[in-house]
Amino acid sequence: MRASVCAALLVCFLNDVAAHQFTEQEMSAVRERIKSMFYHAYNSYLDNAFPYDELRPLTCDGQDTWGSFSLTLIDALDTLLVLGNHSEFQRVASILQDTVDFDIDVNASVFETNIRVVGGLLSAHLLAGRAGMELEPGWPCSGPLLRMAEEAARKLIPAFQTPTGMPYGTVNLLHGVSPTETPVTCTAGVGTFILEFATLSRLTGDPTFEDVARRALRALWRTRSDIGLVGNHIDVLSKKWVAQDAGIGAGVDSYFEYLVKGAILLQDEELLNMFHAYDSAIQNYTRFDDWYLWVQMHKGTVSMPIFQSLEAFWPGLQSLLGNLDSAVRTFQNYYSVWRQFGGLPEFYSIPQGYTVEKREGYPLRPELIESAMYLYRATGDHTYLQLGLDALESIEKISRTSCGYASVKDLRDHQLDNRMESFFLAETIKYLYLLFDPTHFLHGGGTEGDGSWEEGGEGGQCVLGAGGFIFNTEAHPLDPAALYCCSRHSQERQELRDVLLSLSQPREKADSQSKAANERAEEPAQSQSESIALKPGERKTPPALSCPVQPFSARLSVLGQVFSDNS
Ligand code: DMJ
């Protein structure tokens, strides 16, 4: 454990060194550099790779990877808006409507399609007003990008038709799940849908999406071990754990992220309680010196004493729950690894203080920068800006090529891979930019910077952006106020329909219906999805929206308690 002692000393050292204080002028200069990084890669993707999914930055051409969706363009769309480029956002949104086709004979990852394609389209839909796009009268409860997101998500639904409700990992977009498909799915592949699917349900009024996501979450919850942990891969037909390593990294990460963010987005205590129960087992069994190890899910014995780069989202998540001390200490551990290599290797052996064989790569992942963004907002400590600047310099130096940014194959000798994952433009660049732009509207509230609240819906009764934004795991921001607004509207329409029905029916029948309606009202509070059902195939008409200004801003806090308001 000598290396871990060294790492601990380094952490103390990092804590003691006074961070450089960035002036607004310096931060603005860094923002400009980040913008030019984005356009270097983005323009090169358009010139050399579109309509393929990804740019190949060494050969300056393109390839399909996760499907055949022009994935990088969908994933990067909301980053254009984040950087303030409204005209390009509008242009791309209309290109995507004209060119992307989900009726294709392609086997796609249910997880990746959801977080990148459905998440990207939903977020672009919700930001379309700010980007100055022409909006349908019913927006944000309807709109072309929302319809595209819905269409993509519908292609994923067959994967959830299993006896357990837990989805298969892959689905053919044209034919559904192949009869030869493996039933083994990773934990994150089961539990990373509630943000996008609940958003879809609450915007469109179709409960199907939220229902399947919740069913999968509840099924997964019931499979936890006696000591409260989940493993890495599960058989979705038999519910047997196939890989029994429990940890917070690859294969599991975004499951925990979605319990917390789902709780915030949907004001849902069930999800928060699940997370807290997991968190206490995680703290008990996997945490050592503010690192998180991998342990056997039934016994709690250490199976892999390694840190994975994907785990670096955890301090950011902790800060969302107000658990700052722990978040800061864990972040410092991870930052010490960054400084050792100028990037985060995929795996890092904690006892040896070095990379792990065949896992020396750094595919320009966002997680450490994402945590830095949350922690800077929470603490104001410029150490996090320093990490951001280190990351920028390092990416420029190691991975920039003449037509983009290449994944690093090996951080020890800086060999490159011919791949630029779409999350580089969707997440890494976005979080980096937001780190250096603390008054950006996406940081929430309507009082600072360009963060004015936005009106939506007919007559402008829908106040959007008032409760901050929740980022999905691919950094696509979702607006809780829009969900609330649209599902309120659905509820009102349902009530109106009940009244009209009761008026148009004979007395006796109307009495029995109003009795049923009263009984419904007396039932314990259900998830909102159960009260917003439309009949299959039914479309919305332009709504008369009514939205609150208060509730979300009063209840949500980036730093503090999720349920601070008990009313
Ligand atoms: C992204 O696709 C998402 O952040 C996902 O949750 C994990 N992997 C990549 C980034 O590392």
Coordinates of N, CA, C and O in Angstrom, one line a residue, residues 192-328:
T192 N -31.0 2.6 -16.4 CA -30.6 4.0 -16.9 C -31.7 4.5 -17.9 O -31.3 4.8 -19.1
F193 N -32.9 4.5 -17.5 CA -34.0 4.9 -18.5 C -34.9 6.0 -17.9 O -35.6 6.6 -18.6
I194 N -35.0 6.0 -16.6 CA -36.1 6.8 -16.0 C -36.1 8.3 -16.4 O -37.1 8.9 -16.6
L195 N -34.9 8.9 -16.5 CA -34.9 10.3 -16.9 C -35.5 10.5 -18.3 O -36.4 11.4 -18.4
E196 N -35.0 9.8 -19.2 CA -35.5 10.0 -20.6 C -37.0 9.6 -20.7 O -37.8 10.2 -21.3
F197 N -37.2 8.4 -20.2 CA -38.6 7.8 -20.4 C -39.7 8.5 -19.6 O -40.8 8.7 -20.1
A198 N -39.3 9.0 -18.4 CA -40.4 9.8 -17.7 C -40.6 11.1 -18.3 O -41.7 11.6 -18.4
T199 N -39.5 11.7 -18.9 CA -39.6 12.9 -19.6 C -40.5 12.7 -20.8 O -41.5 13.5 -21.0
L200 N -40.3 11.7 -21.6 CA -41.2 11.4 -22.7 C -42.6 11.2 -22.3 O -43.5 11.8 -22.9
S201 N -42.8 10.4 -21.2 CA -44.2 10.2 -20.8 C -44.9 11.5 -20.4 O -46.1 11.7 -20.7
R202 N -44.2 12.2 -19.6 CA -44.8 13.4 -19.1 C -45.0 14.5 -20.1 O -45.9 15.3 -20.0
L203 N -44.2 14.6 -21.1 CA -44.4 15.5 -22.2 C -45.5 15.1 -23.1 O -46.3 15.9 -23.6
T204 N -45.5 13.8 -23.5 CA -46.4 13.4 -24.5 C -47.8 12.9 -23.9 O -48.8 12.8 -24.6
G205 N -47.8 12.6 -22.6 CA -49.0 12.0 -22.1 C -49.2 10.5 -22.2 O -50.2 9.9 -21.8
D206 N -48.2 9.9 -22.8 CA -48.2 8.4 -23.0 C -47.4 7.8 -21.9 O -46.2 7.9 -21.8
P207 N -48.1 7.1 -20.9 CA -47.4 6.5 -19.8 C -46.4 5.3 -20.1 O -45.7 4.9 -19.2
T208 N -46.5 4.8 -21.3 CA -45.8 3.5 -21.6 C -44.3 3.6 -21.2 O -43.8 2.7 -20.5
F209 N -43.7 4.7 -21.5 CA -42.2 4.8 -21.3 C -41.9 4.8 -19.8 O -41.0 4.0 -19.4
E210 N -42.5 5.7 -19.1 CA -42.2 5.7 -17.7 C -42.5 4.4 -17.0 O -41.8 3.9 -16.1
D211 N -43.6 3.8 -17.4 CA -44.0 2.5 -16.8 C -43.0 1.5 -17.0 O -42.6 0.7 -16.0
V212 N -42.4 1.3 -18.2 CA -41.4 0.3 -18.4 C -40.1 0.6 -17.7 O -39.5 -0.3 -17.1
A213 N -39.8 1.8 -17.6 CA -38.5 2.2 -16.9 C -38.7 1.9 -15.4 O -37.8 1.4 -14.8
R214 N -39.8 2.2 -14.8 CA -40.1 2.0 -13.4 C -40.1 0.5 -13.1 O -39.6 0.0 -12.1
R215 N -40.7 -0.3 -14.0 CA -40.8 -1.7 -13.8 C -39.4 -2.3 -13.7 O -39.1 -3.1 -12.9
A216 N -38.6 -1.9 -14.7 CA -37.2 -2.4 -14.7 C -36.5 -2.0 -13.4 O -35.7 -2.8 -12.8
L217 N -36.7 -0.7 -13.0 CA -36.0 -0.3 -11.8 C -36.4 -1.1 -10.5 O -35.6 -1.5 -9.7
R218 N -37.7 -1.3 -10.5 CA -38.2 -2.1 -9.3 C -37.7 -3.5 -9.3 O -37.4 -4.1 -8.3
A219 N -37.7 -4.1 -10.5 CA -37.2 -5.5 -10.6 C -35.7 -5.6 -10.2 O -35.3 -6.5 -9.5
L220 N -35.0 -4.6 -10.6 CA -33.5 -4.6 -10.3 C -33.3 -4.4 -8.8 O -32.5 -5.1 -8.1
W221 N -34.1 -3.6 -8.2 CA -34.0 -3.3 -6.8 C -34.3 -4.6 -6.0 O -33.6 -4.9 -5.0
R222 N -35.2 -5.4 -6.4 CA -35.5 -6.6 -5.7 C -34.4 -7.7 -5.8 O -34.5 -8.7 -5.1
T223 N -33.5 -7.5 -6.7 CA -32.4 -8.5 -6.9 C -31.2 -8.2 -6.0 O -30.2 -8.9 -6.1
R224 N -31.2 -7.1 -5.2 CA -30.0 -6.8 -4.5 C -29.7 -7.9 -3.5 O -30.6 -8.6 -3.0
S225 N -28.4 -7.9 -3.1 CA -28.0 -9.0 -2.2 C -28.4 -8.7 -0.7 O -28.9 -7.6 -0.4
D226 N -28.2 -9.7 0.1 CA -28.6 -9.5 1.5 C -27.8 -8.3 2.2 O -28.3 -7.7 3.1
I227 N -26.6 -8.1 1.6 CA -25.9 -6.9 2.2 C -26.2 -5.6 1.4 O -25.5 -4.6 1.7
G228 N -27.1 -5.7 0.5 CA -27.6 -4.4 -0.1 C -26.9 -4.0 -1.3 O -27.0 -2.8 -1.7
L229 N -26.1 -4.9 -2.0 CA -25.4 -4.5 -3.2 C -25.9 -5.2 -4.4 O -26.6 -6.2 -4.4
V230 N -25.6 -4.5 -5.6 CA -25.9 -5.2 -6.9 C -24.6 -5.5 -7.6 O -23.6 -4.8 -7.4
G231 N -24.7 -6.5 -8.4 CA -23.5 -6.9 -9.2 C -23.4 -6.1 -10.5 O -24.1 -5.1 -10.7
N232 N -22.7 -6.7 -11.5 CA -22.4 -6.0 -12.7 C -23.2 -6.4 -13.9 O -23.5 -5.6 -14.7
H233 N -23.5 -7.7 -14.0 CA -24.3 -8.2 -15.1 C -25.4 -9.2 -14.6 O -25.1 -10.0 -13.8
I234 N -26.6 -9.1 -15.2 CA -27.7 -9.9 -14.7 C -28.4 -10.6 -15.9 O -28.4 -10.0 -17.0
D235 N -28.9 -11.8 -15.7 CA -29.7 -12.4 -16.7 C -31.1 -11.9 -16.5 O -31.8 -12.1 -15.5
V236 N -31.6 -11.2 -17.5 CA -32.9 -10.5 -17.4 C -34.1 -11.5 -17.5 O -35.2 -11.1 -17.2
L237 N -33.8 -12.7 -17.8 CA -34.9 -13.7 -17.8 C -35.0 -14.5 -16.5 O -36.1 -14.6 -15.9
S238 N -33.8 -14.9 -16.0 CA -33.8 -15.7 -14.8 C -33.6 -14.8 -13.5 O -33.7 -15.3 -12.4
K239 N -33.2 -13.6 -13.7 CA -32.8 -12.7 -12.5 C -31.6 -13.1 -11.8 O -31.3 -12.8 -10.7
K240 N -30.8 -14.0 -12.4 CA -29.5 -14.5 -11.8 C -28.4 -13.5 -12.1 O -28.2 -13.1 -13.2
W241 N -27.6 -13.2 -11.0 CA -26.4 -12.3 -11.3 C -25.3 -13.1 -11.9 O -24.9 -14.1 -11.4
V242 N -24.9 -12.7 -13.1 CA -23.9 -13.4 -13.8 C -22.5 -12.9 -13.5 O -21.5 -13.7 -13.4
A243 N -22.4 -11.6 -13.3 CA -21.1 -11.0 -12.8 C -21.4 -10.4 -11.5 O -22.3 -9.5 -11.4
Q244 N -20.7 -10.8 -10.5 CA -21.1 -10.4 -9.1 C -20.2 -9.4 -8.4 O -20.1 -9.3 -7.2
D245 N -19.5 -8.6 -9.3 CA -18.6 -7.6 -8.7 C -19.5 -6.3 -8.5 O -20.2 -5.9 -9.4
A246 N -19.5 -5.8 -7.2 CA -20.2 -4.6 -6.9 C -19.3 -3.4 -6.8 O -18.3 -3.5 -6.1
G247 N -19.7 -2.4 -7.4 CA -18.9 -1.1 -7.4 C -19.7 0.0 -8.0 O -20.9 -0.1 -8.2
I248 N -19.0 1.1 -8.2 CA -19.7 2.3 -8.7 C -19.3 2.6 -10.2 O -19.7 3.7 -10.7
G249 N -18.5 1.8 -10.8 CA -18.0 2.1 -12.1 C -18.6 1.4 -13.3 O -19.9 1.2 -13.3
A250 N -17.8 1.0 -14.2 CA -18.3 0.5 -15.5 C -19.4 -0.6 -15.3 O -19.2 -1.5 -14.5
G251 N -20.5 -0.5 -16.0 CA -21.5 -1.5 -16.0 C -22.6 -1.2 -14.9 O -23.7 -1.7 -14.9
V252 N -22.3 -0.2 -14.0 CA -23.3 0.1 -13.0 C -23.5 1.6 -12.8 O -24.7 2.0 -12.6
D253 N -22.5 2.4 -13.0 CA -22.4 3.8 -12.7 C -23.7 4.6 -12.9 O -24.3 5.1 -11.9
S254 N -24.3 4.6 -14.1 CA -25.4 5.5 -14.3 C -26.7 5.0 -13.7 O -27.7 5.8 -13.6
Y255 N -26.7 3.7 -13.2 CA -27.9 3.3 -12.5 C -28.0 4.1 -11.2 O -29.1 4.7 -10.9
F256 N -26.9 4.3 -10.5 CA -27.0 5.1 -9.2 C -27.3 6.6 -9.6 O -28.0 7.2 -8.9
E257 N -26.6 7.0 -10.7 CA -26.8 8.4 -11.1 C -28.3 8.7 -11.4 O -28.9 9.7 -11.0
Y258 N -29.0 7.7 -12.0 CA -30.4 7.9 -12.4 C -31.3 7.8 -11.2 O -32.4 8.4 -11.2
L259 N -30.9 7.1 -10.1 CA -31.8 7.1 -8.9 C -31.8 8.5 -8.3 O -32.8 9.0 -7.9
V260 N -30.6 9.1 -8.2 CA -30.5 10.4 -7.6 C -31.2 11.5 -8.5 O -32.0 12.3 -8.1
K261 N -30.8 11.5 -9.8 CA -31.3 12.5 -10.7 C -32.8 12.3 -11.0 O -33.6 13.3 -11.1
G262 N -33.2 11.0 -11.0 CA -34.7 10.7 -11.2 C -35.4 11.3 -10.0 O -36.5 11.8 -10.1
A263 N -34.8 11.1 -8.8 CA -35.5 11.6 -7.6 C -35.7 13.2 -7.7 O -36.7 13.7 -7.3
I264 N -34.6 13.8 -8.2 CA -34.7 15.3 -8.3 C -35.7 15.7 -9.4 O -36.6 16.5 -9.2
L265 N -35.5 15.1 -10.5 CA -36.3 15.5 -11.7 C -37.8 15.3 -11.4 O -38.7 16.1 -11.8
L266 N -38.1 14.2 -10.8 CA -39.5 13.8 -10.7 C -40.0 14.0 -9.2 O -41.2 13.6 -8.9
Q267 N -39.2 14.6 -8.4 CA -39.5 14.7 -7.0 C -40.1 13.4 -6.4 O -41.2 13.3 -5.9
D268 N -39.2 12.4 -6.6 CA -39.7 11.0 -6.3 C -38.9 10.4 -5.2 O -37.7 10.1 -5.3
E269 N -39.6 10.2 -4.0 CA -38.9 9.7 -2.8 C -38.5 8.2 -2.9 O -37.6 7.8 -2.3
E270 N -39.3 7.5 -3.7 CA -39.0 6.1 -3.8 C -37.6 5.9 -4.4 O -36.8 5.1 -3.9
L271 N -37.3 6.7 -5.4 CA -36.0 6.5 -6.1 C -34.9 7.0 -5.1 O -33.8 6.4 -5.0
L272 N -35.1 8.1 -4.4 CA -34.1 8.6 -3.4 C -33.9 7.6 -2.3 O -32.7 7.3 -1.9
N273 N -35.0 6.9 -1.8 CA -34.8 5.9 -0.8 C -34.0 4.7 -1.3 O -33.1 4.2 -0.6
M274 N -34.2 4.3 -2.5 CA -33.4 3.2 -3.1 C -31.9 3.6 -3.1 O -31.1 2.9 -2.7
F275 N -31.7 4.9 -3.5 CA -30.3 5.3 -3.6 C -29.6 5.3 -2.2 O -28.5 4.8 -2.0
H276 N -30.3 5.9 -1.2 CA -29.8 5.9 0.1 C -29.4 4.6 0.6 O -28.4 4.4 1.3
A277 N -30.3 3.6 0.4 CA -30.1 2.2 0.9 C -28.8 1.7 0.2 O -27.9 1.1 0.9
Y278 N -28.7 1.9 -1.1 CA -27.5 1.4 -1.8 C -26.2 2.1 -1.3 O -25.2 1.5 -1.1
D279 N -26.4 3.4 -1.1 CA -25.3 4.2 -0.7 C -24.7 3.8 0.6 O -23.5 3.7 0.8
S280 N -25.6 3.4 1.6 CA -25.0 3.0 2.9 C -24.2 1.7 2.7 O -23.2 1.5 3.3
A281 N -24.7 0.7 1.8 CA -24.0 -0.5 1.6 C -22.6 -0.2 0.9 O -21.6 -0.7 1.2
I282 N -22.7 0.8 -0.1 CA -21.5 1.2 -0.8 C -20.4 1.7 0.1 O -19.3 1.4 0.1
Q283 N -20.9 2.6 1.0 CA -20.0 3.2 2.0 C -19.4 2.2 2.9 O -18.2 2.2 3.2
N284 N -20.3 1.3 3.3 CA -19.8 0.2 4.3 C -18.8 -0.7 3.7 O -17.8 -1.1 4.3
Y285 N -19.1 -1.2 2.5 CA -18.3 -2.3 1.9 C -17.2 -1.9 0.9 O -16.3 -2.6 0.7
T286 N -17.4 -0.8 0.2 CA -16.5 -0.6 -0.9 C -15.6 0.6 -0.7 O -14.6 0.7 -1.4
R287 N -15.9 1.4 0.3 CA -15.1 2.7 0.4 C -13.9 2.5 1.3 O -14.0 2.0 2.4
F288 N -12.7 2.8 0.8 CA -11.5 2.7 1.6 C -10.7 4.0 1.3 O -10.3 4.3 0.1
D289 N -10.3 4.8 2.3 CA -9.6 6.0 2.2 C -10.2 6.9 1.1 O -9.4 7.5 0.2
D290 N -11.5 7.0 1.0 CA -12.2 7.8 0.0 C -11.9 7.3 -1.4 O -12.2 8.1 -2.4
W291 N -11.4 6.1 -1.6 CA -11.5 5.4 -2.9 C -12.7 4.5 -2.8 O -13.1 4.1 -1.7
Y292 N -13.2 4.0 -4.0 CA -14.2 3.0 -4.0 C -13.7 1.8 -4.8 O -13.3 1.9 -5.9
L293 N -13.7 0.7 -4.1 CA -13.2 -0.6 -4.7 C -14.3 -1.4 -5.2 O -15.5 -1.1 -5.0
W294 N -14.0 -2.5 -5.8 CA -15.0 -3.5 -6.2 C -15.0 -4.7 -5.2 O -13.9 -5.1 -4.8
V295 N -16.2 -5.1 -4.8 CA -16.3 -6.2 -3.9 C -17.3 -7.2 -4.4 O -18.1 -6.9 -5.2
Q296 N -17.2 -8.4 -3.8 CA -18.2 -9.4 -4.1 C -19.5 -9.1 -3.5 O -19.6 -8.7 -2.3
M297 N -20.6 -9.1 -4.4 CA -21.9 -8.5 -3.9 C -22.5 -9.2 -2.8 O -23.3 -8.6 -2.1
H298 N -22.2 -10.5 -2.6 CA -22.9 -11.2 -1.4 C -22.0 -11.2 -0.2 O -22.5 -11.2 0.9
K299 N -20.7 -11.2 -0.4 CA -19.8 -11.3 0.8 C -19.2 -10.0 1.2 O -18.8 -9.8 2.4
G300 N -19.1 -9.1 0.3 CA -18.4 -7.8 0.6 C -16.9 -7.8 0.6 O -16.2 -6.9 1.0
T301 N -16.3 -9.0 0.2 CA -14.9 -9.1 0.1 C -14.3 -8.4 -1.1 O -15.0 -8.4 -2.2
V302 N -13.2 -7.8 -1.0 CA -12.6 -7.0 -2.2 C -12.3 -7.9 -3.3 O -11.6 -8.9 -3.2
S303 N -12.8 -7.6 -4.5 CA -12.5 -8.5 -5.7 C -11.5 -7.7 -6.6 O -10.7 -8.4 -7.3
M304 N -11.6 -6.4 -6.7 CA -10.7 -5.7 -7.5 C -10.4 -4.3 -6.9 O -11.3 -3.5 -6.8
P305 N -9.1 -4.1 -6.4 CA -8.8 -2.8 -5.8 C -8.4 -1.8 -6.8 O -7.3 -1.3 -6.8
I306 N -9.3 -1.5 -7.7 CA -9.0 -0.6 -8.8 C -10.0 0.6 -8.8 O -11.1 0.5 -8.4
F307 N -9.5 1.7 -9.4 CA -10.3 2.8 -9.7 C -10.5 2.9 -11.2 O -9.5 2.7 -11.9
Q308 N -11.7 3.1 -11.6 CA -12.0 3.2 -13.1 C -12.4 4.6 -13.4 O -13.1 5.3 -12.7
S309 N -12.0 5.1 -14.6 CA -12.2 6.4 -14.9 C -13.7 6.8 -14.9 O -14.2 7.9 -14.6
L310 N -14.6 5.8 -15.2 CA -16.0 6.0 -15.2 C -16.6 6.4 -13.9 O -17.6 7.0 -13.7
E311 N -15.8 6.0 -12.8 CA -16.2 6.3 -11.4 C -16.1 7.7 -11.1 O -16.7 8.2 -10.1
A312 N -15.5 8.5 -11.9 CA -15.2 9.9 -11.6 C -16.4 10.8 -11.6 O -16.4 12.0 -11.2
F313 N -17.6 10.2 -11.9 CA -18.8 11.0 -11.8 C -19.3 11.1 -10.4 O -20.1 11.9 -10.0
W314 N -18.8 10.2 -9.5 CA -19.3 10.0 -8.2 C -19.2 11.3 -7.3 O -20.2 11.7 -6.7
P315 N -18.1 12.0 -7.3 CA -18.1 13.2 -6.5 C -19.1 14.2 -6.9 O -19.7 14.9 -6.1
G316 N -19.4 14.3 -8.2 CA -20.4 15.2 -8.7 C -21.8 14.8 -8.1 O -22.6 15.7 -7.7
L317 N -22.0 13.5 -8.2 CA -23.3 13.0 -7.7 C -23.5 13.3 -6.2 O -24.5 13.7 -5.7
Q318 N -22.4 13.1 -5.5 CA -22.4 13.3 -4.0 C -22.7 14.8 -3.7 O -23.4 15.1 -2.8
S319 N -22.2 15.6 -4.6 CA -22.4 17.1 -4.3 C -23.9 17.4 -4.6 O -24.4 18.3 -3.9
L320 N -24.5 16.7 -5.5 CA -25.9 17.0 -5.7 C -26.8 16.7 -4.5 O -27.8 17.2 -4.3
L321 N -26.2 15.7 -3.7 CA -26.9 15.4 -2.5 C -26.5 16.1 -1.3 O -26.9 15.9 -0.1
G322 N -25.6 17.1 -1.5 CA -25.1 17.9 -0.4 C -24.0 17.2 0.4 O -23.6 17.7 1.5
N323 N -23.4 16.1 -0.1 CA -22.4 15.4 0.7 C -21.0 15.8 0.3 O -20.2 15.1 -0.3
L324 N -20.8 17.1 0.6 CA -19.6 17.8 0.0 C -18.2 17.3 0.5 O -17.3 17.1 -0.3
D325 N -18.1 17.0 1.8 CA -16.8 16.7 2.4 C -16.3 15.4 1.7 O -15.1 15.4 1.2
S326 N -17.1 14.5 1.6 CA -16.7 13.2 1.0 C -16.4 13.4 -0.5 O -15.4 12.8 -1.0
A327 N -17.3 14.2 -1.1 CA -17.1 14.4 -2.6 C -15.7 15.1 -2.8 O -15.0 14.7 -3.7
V328 N -15.3 16.0 -2.0 CA -14.1 16.7 -2.2 C -12.9 15.8 -2.0 O -12.0 15.8 -2.8

